[in-house]
């Protein structure tokens, strides 16, 4: 005799539509269209959206049947849900904006896969912490305690409940990653080239040839008269041919 489960699992359905760059997180067959998603119970909408694959740090507005809701709103089945990323030109201030306000001073922490991006951001003057052995827990803790924006290729980091500011880097090539981050976070006006050590992230200060007499290579001492020293690791910089190439790259980037 077949036994009947007294507590069958009941699945519910809701119709979702994700807009603009949020489609980057979806499988190709679900992008830029409405689709049905099944779920169990009455979960918070944030949990359901992250189960679909979208980290909460990328979301700025959720509409359920046309009404703006917060991340804790629970869904029961039958809803039509629209999810939007950051609005750059449309004023949605009367609605519930879910993405936190931008940090007053942009500071970053890059995951273990983004070492070259971290180096380039430091060259542009951005405070960027990077350690090639840090795990996800350490990244999240430092992001929260030091108010740093997480830059990552790992979506799992951005789904952590403590994370408030984060960005999933789409590009795989470091130079394209720099351009992507600048445009996505609207950082063009915050660029301060050559103000930070690319090796350790410390601030740079001017130094005279006389001050650095013993540390300078002979060719640098004879050829240049402008030097910078890292306040943290004491690395010395001067404006050689590498500096000229970097200036050309920055000019192309900013144009």
GROMACS .gro file of C-alpha atoms in nm:
model
  255
    1UNK     CA    1   0.000   0.000   0.000
    2UNK     CA    2   0.144   0.338  -0.102
    3UNK     CA    3   0.217   0.568   0.191
    4UNK     CA    4   0.104   0.931   0.160
    5UNK     CA    5   0.340   1.199   0.285
    6UNK     CA    6   0.142   1.398   0.548
    7UNK     CA    7   0.365   1.703   0.488
    8UNK     CA    8   0.424   1.728   0.112
    9UNK     CA    9   0.663   1.994  -0.013
   10UNK     CA   10   0.464   2.264  -0.186
   11UNK     CA   11   0.641   2.464  -0.455
   12UNK     CA   12   0.537   2.815  -0.550
   13UNK     CA   13   0.612   3.017  -0.860
   14UNK     CA   14   0.681   3.383  -0.931
   15UNK     CA   15   0.756   3.565  -1.254
   16UNK     CA   16   1.089   3.752  -1.260
   17UNK     CA   17   1.239   4.005  -1.500
   18UNK     CA   18   1.591   4.142  -1.452
   19UNK     CA   19   1.707   4.458  -1.630
   20UNK     CA   20   2.025   4.597  -1.783
   21UNK     CA   21   2.358   4.462  -1.651
   22UNK     CA   22   2.185   4.230  -1.404
   23UNK     CA   23   2.141   4.000  -1.702
   24UNK     CA   24   2.516   3.936  -1.691
   25UNK     CA   25   2.454   3.699  -1.399
   26UNK     CA   26   2.186   3.491  -1.573
   27UNK     CA   27   2.213   3.194  -1.809
   28UNK     CA   28   2.183   3.300  -2.171
   29UNK     CA   29   1.831   3.158  -2.210
   30UNK     CA   30   1.694   3.371  -1.924
   31UNK     CA   31   1.845   3.707  -2.018
   32UNK     CA   32   1.635   4.010  -2.112
   33UNK     CA   33   1.301   3.834  -2.073
   34UNK     CA   34   1.051   3.731  -1.808
   35UNK     CA   35   1.078   3.378  -1.668
   36UNK     CA   36   0.918   3.164  -1.401
   37UNK     CA   37   1.115   3.071  -1.089
   38UNK     CA   38   1.004   2.804  -0.841
   39UNK     CA   39   1.064   2.828  -0.466
   40UNK     CA   40   0.956   2.665  -0.140
   41UNK     CA   41   0.791   2.839   0.154
   42UNK     CA   42   0.771   3.218   0.187
   43UNK     CA   43   1.132   3.334   0.151
   44UNK     CA   44   1.261   3.690   0.171
   45UNK     CA   45   1.291   3.830  -0.179
   46UNK     CA   46   1.664   3.893  -0.128
   47UNK     CA   47   1.725   3.521  -0.067
   48UNK     CA   48   1.526   3.423  -0.375
   49UNK     CA   49   1.707   3.668  -0.601
   50UNK     CA   50   2.047   3.551  -0.476
   51UNK     CA   51   1.939   3.189  -0.530
   52UNK     CA   52   1.878   3.285  -0.893
   53UNK     CA   53   2.235   3.414  -0.904
   54UNK     CA   54   2.219   3.793  -0.856
   55UNK     CA   55   2.424   3.935  -0.563
   56UNK     CA   56   2.234   4.192  -0.357
   57UNK     CA   57   2.514   4.449  -0.394
   58UNK     CA   58   2.419   4.491  -0.763
   59UNK     CA   59   2.050   4.572  -0.700
   60UNK     CA   60   1.902   4.919  -0.654
   61UNK     CA   61   1.527   4.867  -0.695
   62UNK     CA   62   1.278   4.580  -0.669
   63UNK     CA   63   0.916   4.616  -0.783
   64UNK     CA   64   0.659   4.353  -0.684
   65UNK     CA   65   0.337   4.406  -0.882
   66UNK     CA   66   0.458   4.760  -0.945
   67UNK     CA   67   0.523   4.842  -0.577
   68UNK     CA   68   0.874   4.914  -0.449
   69UNK     CA   69   0.984   4.672  -0.175
   70UNK     CA   70   1.285   4.610   0.047
   71UNK     CA   71   1.508   4.304   0.067
   72UNK     CA   72   1.308   4.158   0.359
   73UNK     CA   73   0.980   4.151   0.166
   74UNK     CA   74   0.844   3.795   0.156
   75UNK     CA   75   0.698   3.634  -0.153
   76UNK     CA   76   0.421   3.372  -0.155
   77UNK     CA   77   0.376   3.282  -0.520
   78UNK     CA   78   0.199   3.435  -0.817
   79UNK     CA   79   0.385   3.768  -0.803
   80UNK     CA   80   0.537   3.956  -1.097
   81UNK     CA   81   0.875   4.090  -0.991
   82UNK     CA   82   1.100   4.339  -1.170
   83UNK     CA   83   1.459   4.391  -1.051
   84UNK     CA   84   1.679   4.687  -1.152
   85UNK     CA   85   2.045   4.787  -1.108
   86UNK     CA   86   2.172   5.136  -1.021
   87UNK     CA   87   1.985   5.418  -1.197
   88UNK     CA   88   2.226   5.680  -1.329
   89UNK     CA   89   1.986   5.935  -1.478
   90UNK     CA   90   1.638   5.849  -1.349
   91UNK     CA   91   1.530   5.995  -1.016
   92UNK     CA   92   1.378   5.712  -0.809
   93UNK     CA   93   1.414   5.887  -0.472
   94UNK     CA   94   1.044   5.837  -0.378
   95UNK     CA   95   1.098   5.459  -0.404
   96UNK     CA   96   1.292   5.219  -0.184
   97UNK     CA   97   1.652   5.233  -0.304
   98UNK     CA   98   1.831   4.918  -0.197
   99UNK     CA   99   2.190   4.993  -0.288
  100UNK     CA  100   2.373   5.187  -0.012
  101UNK     CA  101   2.495   5.538  -0.072
  102UNK     CA  102   2.843   5.556  -0.233
  103UNK     CA  103   3.129   5.582   0.012
  104UNK     CA  104   3.254   5.939   0.051
  105UNK     CA  105   3.609   5.829  -0.033
  106UNK     CA  106   3.629   5.524  -0.264
  107UNK     CA  107   3.852   5.258  -0.107
  108UNK     CA  108   3.882   4.906  -0.240
  109UNK     CA  109   3.976   4.553  -0.146
  110UNK     CA  110   4.053   4.324  -0.441
  111UNK     CA  111   4.025   3.946  -0.425
  112UNK     CA  112   4.311   3.706  -0.497
  113UNK     CA  113   4.229   3.695  -0.871
  114UNK     CA  114   4.263   4.070  -0.923
  115UNK     CA  115   4.623   4.150  -0.833
  116UNK     CA  116   4.702   4.336  -1.155
  117UNK     CA  117   4.379   4.536  -1.130
  118UNK     CA  118   4.481   4.635  -0.775
  119UNK     CA  119   4.820   4.749  -0.907
  120UNK     CA  120   4.664   4.965  -1.178
  121UNK     CA  121   4.412   5.120  -0.937
  122UNK     CA  122   4.698   5.216  -0.705
  123UNK     CA  123   4.877   5.383  -0.998
  124UNK     CA  124   4.559   5.587  -1.052
  125UNK     CA  125   4.568   5.689  -0.686
  126UNK     CA  126   4.299   5.464  -0.537
  127UNK     CA  127   4.350   5.312  -0.193
  128UNK     CA  128   4.336   4.942  -0.286
  129UNK     CA  129   4.413   4.664  -0.040
  130UNK     CA  130   4.537   4.337  -0.192
  131UNK     CA  131   4.681   4.023  -0.039
  132UNK     CA  132   4.721   3.713  -0.253
  133UNK     CA  133   4.645   3.475   0.036
  134UNK     CA  134   4.331   3.632   0.182
  135UNK     CA  135   4.020   3.415   0.198
  136UNK     CA  136   3.659   3.523   0.155
  137UNK     CA  137   3.603   3.568   0.529
  138UNK     CA  138   3.904   3.800   0.558
  139UNK     CA  139   3.789   4.001   0.256
  140UNK     CA  140   3.441   4.052   0.401
  141UNK     CA  141   3.573   4.145   0.747
  142UNK     CA  142   3.816   4.404   0.611
  143UNK     CA  143   3.555   4.544   0.374
  144UNK     CA  144   3.314   4.604   0.662
  145UNK     CA  145   3.565   4.728   0.920
  146UNK     CA  146   3.751   4.962   0.681
  147UNK     CA  147   3.453   5.056   0.459
  148UNK     CA  148   3.612   4.918   0.144
  149UNK     CA  149   3.435   4.826  -0.179
  150UNK     CA  150   3.494   4.461  -0.263
  151UNK     CA  151   3.615   4.400  -0.619
  152UNK     CA  152   3.583   4.035  -0.708
  153UNK     CA  153   3.537   3.771  -0.975
  154UNK     CA  154   3.372   3.544  -0.715
  155UNK     CA  155   2.998   3.600  -0.683
  156UNK     CA  156   2.985   3.407  -0.356
  157UNK     CA  157   3.170   3.686  -0.174
  158UNK     CA  158   2.909   3.945  -0.272
  159UNK     CA  159   2.622   3.730  -0.147
  160UNK     CA  160   2.755   3.741   0.210
  161UNK     CA  161   2.499   3.910   0.434
  162UNK     CA  162   2.749   4.156   0.585
  163UNK     CA  163   2.863   4.298   0.252
  164UNK     CA  164   2.727   4.645   0.176
  165UNK     CA  165   2.955   4.766  -0.104
  166UNK     CA  166   3.084   4.537  -0.375
  167UNK     CA  167   3.123   4.499  -0.749
  168UNK     CA  168   3.153   4.188  -0.965
  169UNK     CA  169   3.422   4.250  -1.227
  170UNK     CA  170   3.304   4.115  -1.563
  171UNK     CA  171   3.619   4.147  -1.775
  172UNK     CA  172   3.909   3.906  -1.747
  173UNK     CA  173   4.181   4.131  -1.893
  174UNK     CA  174   4.334   4.366  -1.630
  175UNK     CA  175   4.347   4.679  -1.848
  176UNK     CA  176   3.983   4.634  -1.948
  177UNK     CA  177   3.897   4.569  -1.582
  178UNK     CA  178   4.035   4.912  -1.489
  179UNK     CA  179   3.819   5.086  -1.748
  180UNK     CA  180   3.515   4.881  -1.642
  181UNK     CA  181   3.552   4.971  -1.273
  182UNK     CA  182   3.607   5.341  -1.345
  183UNK     CA  183   3.296   5.360  -1.564
  184UNK     CA  184   3.070   5.139  -1.353
  185UNK     CA  185   3.146   5.322  -1.027
  186UNK     CA  186   3.179   5.666  -1.193
  187UNK     CA  187   3.529   5.728  -1.057
  188UNK     CA  188   3.677   5.941  -1.333
  189UNK     CA  189   3.683   6.257  -1.119
  190UNK     CA  190   3.854   6.074  -0.832
  191UNK     CA  191   4.165   5.972  -1.027
  192UNK     CA  192   4.489   6.103  -0.867
  193UNK     CA  193   4.771   5.944  -1.069
  194UNK     CA  194   5.107   5.862  -0.906
  195UNK     CA  195   5.001   5.953  -0.554
  196UNK     CA  196   5.019   5.598  -0.419
  197UNK     CA  197   5.276   5.317  -0.417
  198UNK     CA  198   5.182   5.046  -0.666
  199UNK     CA  199   5.372   4.785  -0.465
  200UNK     CA  200   5.229   4.828  -0.114
  201UNK     CA  201   4.947   5.088  -0.144
  202UNK     CA  202   5.125   5.344   0.075
  203UNK     CA  203   5.115   5.718   0.001
  204UNK     CA  204   5.399   5.883  -0.191
  205UNK     CA  205   5.594   6.195  -0.093
  206UNK     CA  206   5.842   6.414  -0.281
  207UNK     CA  207   6.208   6.360  -0.205
  208UNK     CA  208   6.524   6.545  -0.311
  209UNK     CA  209   6.824   6.380  -0.480
  210UNK     CA  210   7.039   6.479  -0.183
  211UNK     CA  211   6.806   6.301   0.057
  212UNK     CA  212   6.823   5.981  -0.149
  213UNK     CA  213   7.188   6.000  -0.247
  214UNK     CA  214   7.287   5.658  -0.111
  215UNK     CA  215   6.974   5.474  -0.221
  216UNK     CA  216   6.959   5.597  -0.584
  217UNK     CA  217   7.112   5.401  -0.873
  218UNK     CA  218   7.383   5.605  -1.046
  219UNK     CA  219   7.192   5.635  -1.375
  220UNK     CA  220   6.885   5.773  -1.193
  221UNK     CA  221   7.091   6.018  -0.990
  222UNK     CA  222   7.258   6.148  -1.308
  223UNK     CA  223   6.947   6.160  -1.526
  224UNK     CA  224   6.658   6.277  -1.307
  225UNK     CA  225   6.592   6.541  -1.046
  226UNK     CA  226   6.235   6.459  -0.936
  227UNK     CA  227   6.181   6.164  -0.704
  228UNK     CA  228   5.906   6.016  -0.488
  229UNK     CA  229   5.931   5.783  -0.190
  230UNK     CA  230   5.667   5.555  -0.045
  231UNK     CA  231   5.589   5.649   0.313
  232UNK     CA  232   5.527   5.283   0.400
  233UNK     CA  233   5.783   5.065   0.220
  234UNK     CA  234   6.038   5.335   0.118
  235UNK     CA  235   6.032   5.232  -0.249
  236UNK     CA  236   6.173   5.509  -0.471
  237UNK     CA  237   6.009   5.629  -0.794
  238UNK     CA  238   6.129   5.864  -1.068
  239UNK     CA  239   5.987   5.984  -1.399
  240UNK     CA  240   6.161   5.758  -1.648
  241UNK     CA  241   6.037   5.600  -1.972
  242UNK     CA  242   5.795   5.382  -1.777
  243UNK     CA  243   5.635   5.698  -1.638
  244UNK     CA  244   5.584   5.833  -1.991
  245UNK     CA  245   5.412   5.511  -2.102
  246UNK     CA  246   5.185   5.520  -1.799
  247UNK     CA  247   5.092   5.882  -1.873
  248UNK     CA  248   4.993   5.784  -2.227
  249UNK     CA  249   4.783   5.498  -2.092
  250UNK     CA  250   4.607   5.728  -1.841
  251UNK     CA  251   4.537   5.984  -2.114
  252UNK     CA  252   4.372   5.713  -2.329
  253UNK     CA  253   4.180   5.582  -2.029
  254UNK     CA  254   4.040   5.919  -1.932
  255UNK     CA  255   3.947   6.014  -2.287
   0.00000   0.00000   0.00000
